PDB file of C-alpha atoms in Angstrom:
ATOM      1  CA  UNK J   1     108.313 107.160  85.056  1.00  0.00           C
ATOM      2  CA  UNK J   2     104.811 107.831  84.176  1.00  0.00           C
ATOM      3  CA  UNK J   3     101.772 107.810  86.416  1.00  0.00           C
ATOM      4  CA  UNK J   4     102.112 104.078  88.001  1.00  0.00           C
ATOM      5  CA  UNK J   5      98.182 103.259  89.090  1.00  0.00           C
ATOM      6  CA  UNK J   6      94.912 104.684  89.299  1.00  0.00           C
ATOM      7  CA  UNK J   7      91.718 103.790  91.165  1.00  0.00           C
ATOM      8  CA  UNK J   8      88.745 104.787  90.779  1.00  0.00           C
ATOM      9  CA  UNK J   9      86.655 103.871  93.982  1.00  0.00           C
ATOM     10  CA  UNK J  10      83.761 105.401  92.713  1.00  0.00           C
ATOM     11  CA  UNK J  11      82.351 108.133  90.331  1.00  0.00           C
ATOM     12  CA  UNK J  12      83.535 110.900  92.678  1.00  0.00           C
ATOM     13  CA  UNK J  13      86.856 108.923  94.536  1.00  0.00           C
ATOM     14  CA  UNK J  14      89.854 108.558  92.416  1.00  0.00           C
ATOM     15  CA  UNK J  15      93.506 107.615  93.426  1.00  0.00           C
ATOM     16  CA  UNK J  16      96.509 108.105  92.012  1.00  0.00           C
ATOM     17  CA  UNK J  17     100.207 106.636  92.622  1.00  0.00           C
ATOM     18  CA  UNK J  18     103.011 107.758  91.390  1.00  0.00           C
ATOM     19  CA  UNK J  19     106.658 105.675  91.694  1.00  0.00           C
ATOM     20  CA  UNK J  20     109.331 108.091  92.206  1.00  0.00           C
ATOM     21  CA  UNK J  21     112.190 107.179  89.583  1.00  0.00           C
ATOM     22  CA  UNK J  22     112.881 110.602  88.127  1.00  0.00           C
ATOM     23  CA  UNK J  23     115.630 112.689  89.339  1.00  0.00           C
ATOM     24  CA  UNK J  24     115.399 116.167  91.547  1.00  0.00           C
ATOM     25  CA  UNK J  25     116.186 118.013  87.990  1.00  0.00           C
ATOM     26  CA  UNK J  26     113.975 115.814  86.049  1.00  0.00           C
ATOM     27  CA  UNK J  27     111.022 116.487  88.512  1.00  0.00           C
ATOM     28  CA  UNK J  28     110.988 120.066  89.295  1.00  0.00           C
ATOM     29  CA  UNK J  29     111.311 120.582  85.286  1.00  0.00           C
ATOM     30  CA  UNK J  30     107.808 119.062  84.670  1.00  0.00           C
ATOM     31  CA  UNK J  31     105.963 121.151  87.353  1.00  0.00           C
ATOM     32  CA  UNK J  32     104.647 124.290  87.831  1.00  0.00           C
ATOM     33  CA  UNK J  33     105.088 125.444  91.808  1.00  0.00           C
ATOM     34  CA  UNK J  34     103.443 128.731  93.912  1.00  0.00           C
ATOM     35  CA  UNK J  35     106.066 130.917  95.807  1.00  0.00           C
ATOM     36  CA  UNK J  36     104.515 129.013  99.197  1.00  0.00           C
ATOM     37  CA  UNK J  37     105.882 125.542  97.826  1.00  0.00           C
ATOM     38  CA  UNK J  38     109.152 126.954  96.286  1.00  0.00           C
ATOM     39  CA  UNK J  39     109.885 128.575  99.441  1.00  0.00           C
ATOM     40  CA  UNK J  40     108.611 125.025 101.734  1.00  0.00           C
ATOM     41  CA  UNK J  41     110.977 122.644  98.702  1.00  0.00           C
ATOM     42  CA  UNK J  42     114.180 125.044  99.402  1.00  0.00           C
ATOM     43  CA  UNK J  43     113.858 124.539 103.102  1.00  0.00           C
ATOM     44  CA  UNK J  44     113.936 120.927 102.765  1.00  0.00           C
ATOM     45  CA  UNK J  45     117.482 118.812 103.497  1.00  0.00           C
ATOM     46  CA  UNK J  46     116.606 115.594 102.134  1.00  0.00           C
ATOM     47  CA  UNK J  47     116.431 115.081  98.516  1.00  0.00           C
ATOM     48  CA  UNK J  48     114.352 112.223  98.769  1.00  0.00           C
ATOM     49  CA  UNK J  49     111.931 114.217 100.885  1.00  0.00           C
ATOM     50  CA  UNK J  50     112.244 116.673  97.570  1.00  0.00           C
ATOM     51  CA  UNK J  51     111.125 114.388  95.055  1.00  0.00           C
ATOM     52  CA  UNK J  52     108.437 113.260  96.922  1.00  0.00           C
ATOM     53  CA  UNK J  53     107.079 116.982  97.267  1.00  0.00           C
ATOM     54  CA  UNK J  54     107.768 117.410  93.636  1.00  0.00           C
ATOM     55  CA  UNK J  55     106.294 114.061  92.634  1.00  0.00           C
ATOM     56  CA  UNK J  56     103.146 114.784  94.600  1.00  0.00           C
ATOM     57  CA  UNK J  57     102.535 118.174  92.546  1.00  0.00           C
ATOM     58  CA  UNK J  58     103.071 115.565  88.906  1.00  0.00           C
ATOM     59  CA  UNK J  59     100.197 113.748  90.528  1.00  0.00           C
ATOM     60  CA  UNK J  60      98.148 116.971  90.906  1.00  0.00           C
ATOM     61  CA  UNK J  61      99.023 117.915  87.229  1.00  0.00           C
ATOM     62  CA  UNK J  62      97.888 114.376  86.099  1.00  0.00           C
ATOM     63  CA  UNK J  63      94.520 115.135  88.170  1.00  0.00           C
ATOM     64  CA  UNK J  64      93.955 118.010  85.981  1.00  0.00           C
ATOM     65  CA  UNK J  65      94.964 120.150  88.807  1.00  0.00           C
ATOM     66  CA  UNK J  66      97.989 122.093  89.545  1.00  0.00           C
ATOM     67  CA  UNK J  67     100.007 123.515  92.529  1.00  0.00           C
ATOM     68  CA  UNK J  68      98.495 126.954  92.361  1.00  0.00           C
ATOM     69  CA  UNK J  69      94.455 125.541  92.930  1.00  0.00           C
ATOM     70  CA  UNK J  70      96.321 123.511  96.401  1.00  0.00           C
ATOM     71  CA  UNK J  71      96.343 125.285  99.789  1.00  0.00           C
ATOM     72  CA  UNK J  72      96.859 124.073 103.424  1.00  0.00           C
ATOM     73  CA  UNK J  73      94.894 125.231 106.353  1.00  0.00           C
ATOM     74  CA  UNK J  74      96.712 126.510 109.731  1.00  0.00           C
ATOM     75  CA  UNK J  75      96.482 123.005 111.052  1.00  0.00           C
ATOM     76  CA  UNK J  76      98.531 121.775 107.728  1.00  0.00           C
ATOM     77  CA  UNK J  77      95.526 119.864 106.136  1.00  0.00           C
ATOM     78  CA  UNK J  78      95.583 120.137 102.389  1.00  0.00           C
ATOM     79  CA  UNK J  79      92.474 121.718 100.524  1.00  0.00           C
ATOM     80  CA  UNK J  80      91.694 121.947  96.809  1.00  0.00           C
ATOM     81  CA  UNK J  81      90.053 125.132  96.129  1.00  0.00           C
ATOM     82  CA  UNK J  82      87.268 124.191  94.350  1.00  0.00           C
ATOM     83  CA  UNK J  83      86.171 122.554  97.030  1.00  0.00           C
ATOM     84  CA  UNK J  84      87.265 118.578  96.285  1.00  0.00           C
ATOM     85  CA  UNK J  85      88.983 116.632  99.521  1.00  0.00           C
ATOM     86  CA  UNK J  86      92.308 116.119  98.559  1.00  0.00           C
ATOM     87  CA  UNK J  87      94.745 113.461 101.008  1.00  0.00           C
ATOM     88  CA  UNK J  88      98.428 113.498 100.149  1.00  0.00           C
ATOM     89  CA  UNK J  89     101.278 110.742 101.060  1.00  0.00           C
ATOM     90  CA  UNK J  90     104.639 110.202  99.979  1.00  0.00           C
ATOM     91  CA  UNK J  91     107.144 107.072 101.298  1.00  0.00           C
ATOM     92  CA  UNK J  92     110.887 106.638  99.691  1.00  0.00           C
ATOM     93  CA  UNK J  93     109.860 105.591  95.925  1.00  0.00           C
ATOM     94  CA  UNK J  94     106.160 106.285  96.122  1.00  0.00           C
ATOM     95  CA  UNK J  95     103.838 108.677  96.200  1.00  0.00           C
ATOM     96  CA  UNK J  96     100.095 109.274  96.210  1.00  0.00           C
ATOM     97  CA  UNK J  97      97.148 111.169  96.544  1.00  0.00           C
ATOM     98  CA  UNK J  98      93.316 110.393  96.743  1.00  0.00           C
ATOM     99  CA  UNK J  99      90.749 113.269  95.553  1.00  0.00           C
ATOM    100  CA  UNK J 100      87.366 112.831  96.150  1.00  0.00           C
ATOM    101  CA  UNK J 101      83.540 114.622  97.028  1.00  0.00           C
ATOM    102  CA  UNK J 102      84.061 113.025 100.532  1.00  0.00           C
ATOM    103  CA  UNK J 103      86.342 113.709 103.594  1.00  0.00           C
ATOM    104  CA  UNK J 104      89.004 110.882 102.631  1.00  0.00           C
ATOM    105  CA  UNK J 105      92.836 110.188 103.958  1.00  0.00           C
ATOM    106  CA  UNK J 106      95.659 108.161 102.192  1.00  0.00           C
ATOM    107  CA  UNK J 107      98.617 106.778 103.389  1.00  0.00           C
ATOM    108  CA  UNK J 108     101.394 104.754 101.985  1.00  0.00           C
ATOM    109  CA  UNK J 109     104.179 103.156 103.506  1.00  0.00           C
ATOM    110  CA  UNK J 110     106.896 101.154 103.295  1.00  0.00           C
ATOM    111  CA  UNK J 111     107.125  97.931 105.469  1.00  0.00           C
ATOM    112  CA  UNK J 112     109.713  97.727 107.512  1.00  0.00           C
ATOM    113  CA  UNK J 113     110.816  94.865 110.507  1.00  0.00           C
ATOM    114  CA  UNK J 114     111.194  98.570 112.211  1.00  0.00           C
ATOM    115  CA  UNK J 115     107.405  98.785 112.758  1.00  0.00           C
ATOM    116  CA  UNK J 116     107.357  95.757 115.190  1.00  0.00           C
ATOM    117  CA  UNK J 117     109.447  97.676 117.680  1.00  0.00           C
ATOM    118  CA  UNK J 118     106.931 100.863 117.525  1.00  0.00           C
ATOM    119  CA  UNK J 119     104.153  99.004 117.398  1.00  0.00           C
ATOM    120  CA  UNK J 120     102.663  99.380 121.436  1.00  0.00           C
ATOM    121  CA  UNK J 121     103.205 103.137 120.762  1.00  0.00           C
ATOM    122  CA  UNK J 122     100.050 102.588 118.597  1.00  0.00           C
ATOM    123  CA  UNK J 123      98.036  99.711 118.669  1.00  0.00           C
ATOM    124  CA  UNK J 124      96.489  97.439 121.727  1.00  0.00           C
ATOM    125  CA  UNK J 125      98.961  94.970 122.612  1.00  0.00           C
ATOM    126  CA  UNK J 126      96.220  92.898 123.292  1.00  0.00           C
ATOM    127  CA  UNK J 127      95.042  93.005 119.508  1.00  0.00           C
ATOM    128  CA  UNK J 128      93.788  88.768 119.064  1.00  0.00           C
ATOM    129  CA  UNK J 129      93.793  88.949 115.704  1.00  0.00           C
ATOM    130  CA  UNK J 130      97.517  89.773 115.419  1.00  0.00           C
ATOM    131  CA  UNK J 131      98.822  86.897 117.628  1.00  0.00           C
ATOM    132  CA  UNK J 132     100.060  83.681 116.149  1.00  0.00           C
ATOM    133  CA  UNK J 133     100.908  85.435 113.058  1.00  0.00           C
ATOM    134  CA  UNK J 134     103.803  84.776 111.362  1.00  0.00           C
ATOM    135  CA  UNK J 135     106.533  87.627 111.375  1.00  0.00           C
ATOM    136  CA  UNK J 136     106.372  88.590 107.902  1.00  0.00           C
ATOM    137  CA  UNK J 137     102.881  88.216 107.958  1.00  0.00           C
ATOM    138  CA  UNK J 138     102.468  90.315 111.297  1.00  0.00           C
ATOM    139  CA  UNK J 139     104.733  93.173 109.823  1.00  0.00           C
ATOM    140  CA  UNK J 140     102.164  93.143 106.750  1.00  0.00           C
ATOM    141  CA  UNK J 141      99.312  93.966 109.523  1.00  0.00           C
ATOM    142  CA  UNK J 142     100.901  96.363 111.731  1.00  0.00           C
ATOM    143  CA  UNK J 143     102.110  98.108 108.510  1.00  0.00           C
ATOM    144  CA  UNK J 144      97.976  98.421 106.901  1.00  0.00           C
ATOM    145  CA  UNK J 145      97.092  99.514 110.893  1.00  0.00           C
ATOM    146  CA  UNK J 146      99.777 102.214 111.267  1.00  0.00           C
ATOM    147  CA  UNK J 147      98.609 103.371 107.236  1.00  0.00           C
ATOM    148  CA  UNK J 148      94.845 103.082 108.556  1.00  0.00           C
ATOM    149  CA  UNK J 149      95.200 105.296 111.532  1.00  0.00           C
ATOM    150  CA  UNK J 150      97.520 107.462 109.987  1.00  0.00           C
ATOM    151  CA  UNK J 151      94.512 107.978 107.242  1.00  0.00           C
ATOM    152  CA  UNK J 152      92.127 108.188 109.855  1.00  0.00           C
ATOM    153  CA  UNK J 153      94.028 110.931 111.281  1.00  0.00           C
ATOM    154  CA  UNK J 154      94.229 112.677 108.020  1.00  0.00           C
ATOM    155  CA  UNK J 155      90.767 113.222 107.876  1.00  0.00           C
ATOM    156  CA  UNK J 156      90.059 114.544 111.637  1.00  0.00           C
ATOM    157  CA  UNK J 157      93.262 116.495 111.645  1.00  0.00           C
ATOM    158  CA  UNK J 158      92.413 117.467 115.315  1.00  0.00           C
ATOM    159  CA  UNK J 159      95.201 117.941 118.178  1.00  0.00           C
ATOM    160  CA  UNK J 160      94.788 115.545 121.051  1.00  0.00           C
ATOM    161  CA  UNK J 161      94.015 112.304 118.767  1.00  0.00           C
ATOM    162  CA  UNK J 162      95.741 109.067 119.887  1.00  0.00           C
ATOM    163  CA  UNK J 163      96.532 106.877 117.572  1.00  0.00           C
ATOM    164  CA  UNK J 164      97.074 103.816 120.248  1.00  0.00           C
ATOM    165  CA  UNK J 165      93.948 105.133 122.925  1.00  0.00           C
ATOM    166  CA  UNK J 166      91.320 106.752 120.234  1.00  0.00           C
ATOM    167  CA  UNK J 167      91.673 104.912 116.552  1.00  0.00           C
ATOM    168  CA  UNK J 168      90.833 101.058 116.558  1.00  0.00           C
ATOM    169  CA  UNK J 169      91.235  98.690 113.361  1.00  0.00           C
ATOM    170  CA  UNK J 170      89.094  95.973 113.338  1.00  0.00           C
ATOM    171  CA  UNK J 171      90.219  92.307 112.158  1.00  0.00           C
ATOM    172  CA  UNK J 172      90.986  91.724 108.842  1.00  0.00           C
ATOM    173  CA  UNK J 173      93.058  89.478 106.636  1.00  0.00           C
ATOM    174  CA  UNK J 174      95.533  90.383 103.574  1.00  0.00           C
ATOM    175  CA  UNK J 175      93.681  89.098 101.546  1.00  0.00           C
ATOM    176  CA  UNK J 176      90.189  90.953 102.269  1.00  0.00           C
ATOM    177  CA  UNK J 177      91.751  94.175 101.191  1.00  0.00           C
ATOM    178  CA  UNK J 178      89.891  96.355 103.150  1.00  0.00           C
ATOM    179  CA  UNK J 179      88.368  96.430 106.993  1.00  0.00           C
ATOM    180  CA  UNK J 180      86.741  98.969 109.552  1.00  0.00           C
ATOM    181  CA  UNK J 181      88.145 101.318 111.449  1.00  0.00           C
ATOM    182  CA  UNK J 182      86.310 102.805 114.535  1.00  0.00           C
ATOM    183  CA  UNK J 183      87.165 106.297 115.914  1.00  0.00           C
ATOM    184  CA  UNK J 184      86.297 107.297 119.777  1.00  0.00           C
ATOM    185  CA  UNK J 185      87.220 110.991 120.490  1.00  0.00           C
ATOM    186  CA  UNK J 186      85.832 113.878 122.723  1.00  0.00           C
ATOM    187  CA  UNK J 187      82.557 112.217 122.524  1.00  0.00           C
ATOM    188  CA  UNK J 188      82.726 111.430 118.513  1.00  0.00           C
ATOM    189  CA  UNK J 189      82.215 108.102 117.808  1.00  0.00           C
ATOM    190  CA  UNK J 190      82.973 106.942 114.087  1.00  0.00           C
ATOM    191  CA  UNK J 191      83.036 104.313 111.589  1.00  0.00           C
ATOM    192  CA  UNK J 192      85.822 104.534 109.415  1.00  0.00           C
ATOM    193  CA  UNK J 193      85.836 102.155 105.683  1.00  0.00           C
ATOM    194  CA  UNK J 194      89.332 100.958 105.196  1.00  0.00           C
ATOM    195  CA  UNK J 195      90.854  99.984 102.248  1.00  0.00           C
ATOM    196  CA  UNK J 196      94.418  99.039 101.159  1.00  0.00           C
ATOM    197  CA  UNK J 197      96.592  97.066  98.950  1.00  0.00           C
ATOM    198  CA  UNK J 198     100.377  96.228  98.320  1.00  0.00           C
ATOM    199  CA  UNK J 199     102.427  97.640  95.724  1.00  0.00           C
ATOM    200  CA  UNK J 200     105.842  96.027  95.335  1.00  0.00           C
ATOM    201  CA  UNK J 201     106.997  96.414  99.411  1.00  0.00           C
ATOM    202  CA  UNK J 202     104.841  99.037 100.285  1.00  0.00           C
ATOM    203  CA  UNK J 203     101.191  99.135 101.498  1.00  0.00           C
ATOM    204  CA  UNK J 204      98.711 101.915 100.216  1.00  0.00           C
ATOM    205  CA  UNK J 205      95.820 102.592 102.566  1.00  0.00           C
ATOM    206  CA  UNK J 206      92.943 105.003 102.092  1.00  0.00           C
ATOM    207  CA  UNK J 207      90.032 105.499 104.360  1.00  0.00           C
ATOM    208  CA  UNK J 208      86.384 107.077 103.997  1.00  0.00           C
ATOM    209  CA  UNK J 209      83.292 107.795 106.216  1.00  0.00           C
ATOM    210  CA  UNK J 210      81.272 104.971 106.640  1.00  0.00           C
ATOM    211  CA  UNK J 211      77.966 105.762 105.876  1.00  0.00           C
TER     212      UNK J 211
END
């Protein structure tokens, strides 16, 4: 299907989801791909894994970019070469990516009851703001913490980060649609801006310094 939502979080931030409905055929048809990514999409078992590759590189096109101006660095950060932060994510029938002037990091994922059994592998157990929740409510939490960490992460990209020990969300309701996020790391200490939404059963999160 076409080009499912865009934000624009400010002149130089824009966002922009794709839902994955086309076929493997359908997909690789409608992009252009360098030998790196031909070579990386060949070497990948899962066709669902596939189309989110492919549907990722539709999103660059609809950017006004295309596969050949996107590199990764050894660590496996993405990089646009003209010099624009790029953050990539892809989750069963979704995909996105967030472009901006700014360091930035997106994430998008799908919530599952799953995430209740992983979640002391990454957030305080002693998190206040979590308890008495509801279970469908507290799935909707965990699920914007895991995306906001996992954003957070995007943009340090640095071996050694804990999720659980270094990355802490501050409170936040559903309904504010967007929090804080502090990060404390070989003696770094950071103030993340958090934002995120639901779309259908899936929660989109993007983060930014907080200047």
């Amino acid at each position: 299907m076409p080009l499912h939502k865009t934000i624009n979080l400010n002149s130089s931030t824009q966002i922009l989801v794709w839902k994955i409905t086309e076929t493997y055929a359908e997909l690789f048809d409608r992009v252009l791909l360098n030998d790196s990514s031909f070579k990386r999409l060949g070497g990948m078992k899962s066709q669902l894994h596939q189309r989110g590759f492919l549907s990722v590189r539709k999103l660059l096109q609809e950017a006004g970019y295309n596969d050949f101006d996107l590199y990764y660095d050894e660590f496996g950060k993405p990089h646009l070469k003209d010099g624009k932060h790029i953050s990539i994510t892809h989750s069963y029938q979704f995909s996105a990516i967030i472009i901006s002037d700014q360091t930035v990091g997106i994430d998008i994922e799908l919530q599952r009851e799953k995430i209740i059994k992983i979640a002391r592998k990454f957030n305080d157990e002693d998190c206040d703001f979590l308890k008495e929740e509801k279970k469908e409510d507290y799935i909707r939490k965990l699920t914007v913490i895991w995306g906001a960490k996992e954003s957070i992460f995007k943009i340090r990209n640095e071996r050694g980060i804990s999720f659980k020990e270094h990355i802490k969300v501050l409170a936040f309701e559903i309904e504010d649609s967007m929090t804080v996020a502090e990060l404390h790391f070989d003696n770094i200490v950071k103030d993340f801006n958090v934002c995120f939404e639901e779309i259908e059963d899936f929660t989109l999160v993007y983060a930014y310094d907080k200047e």
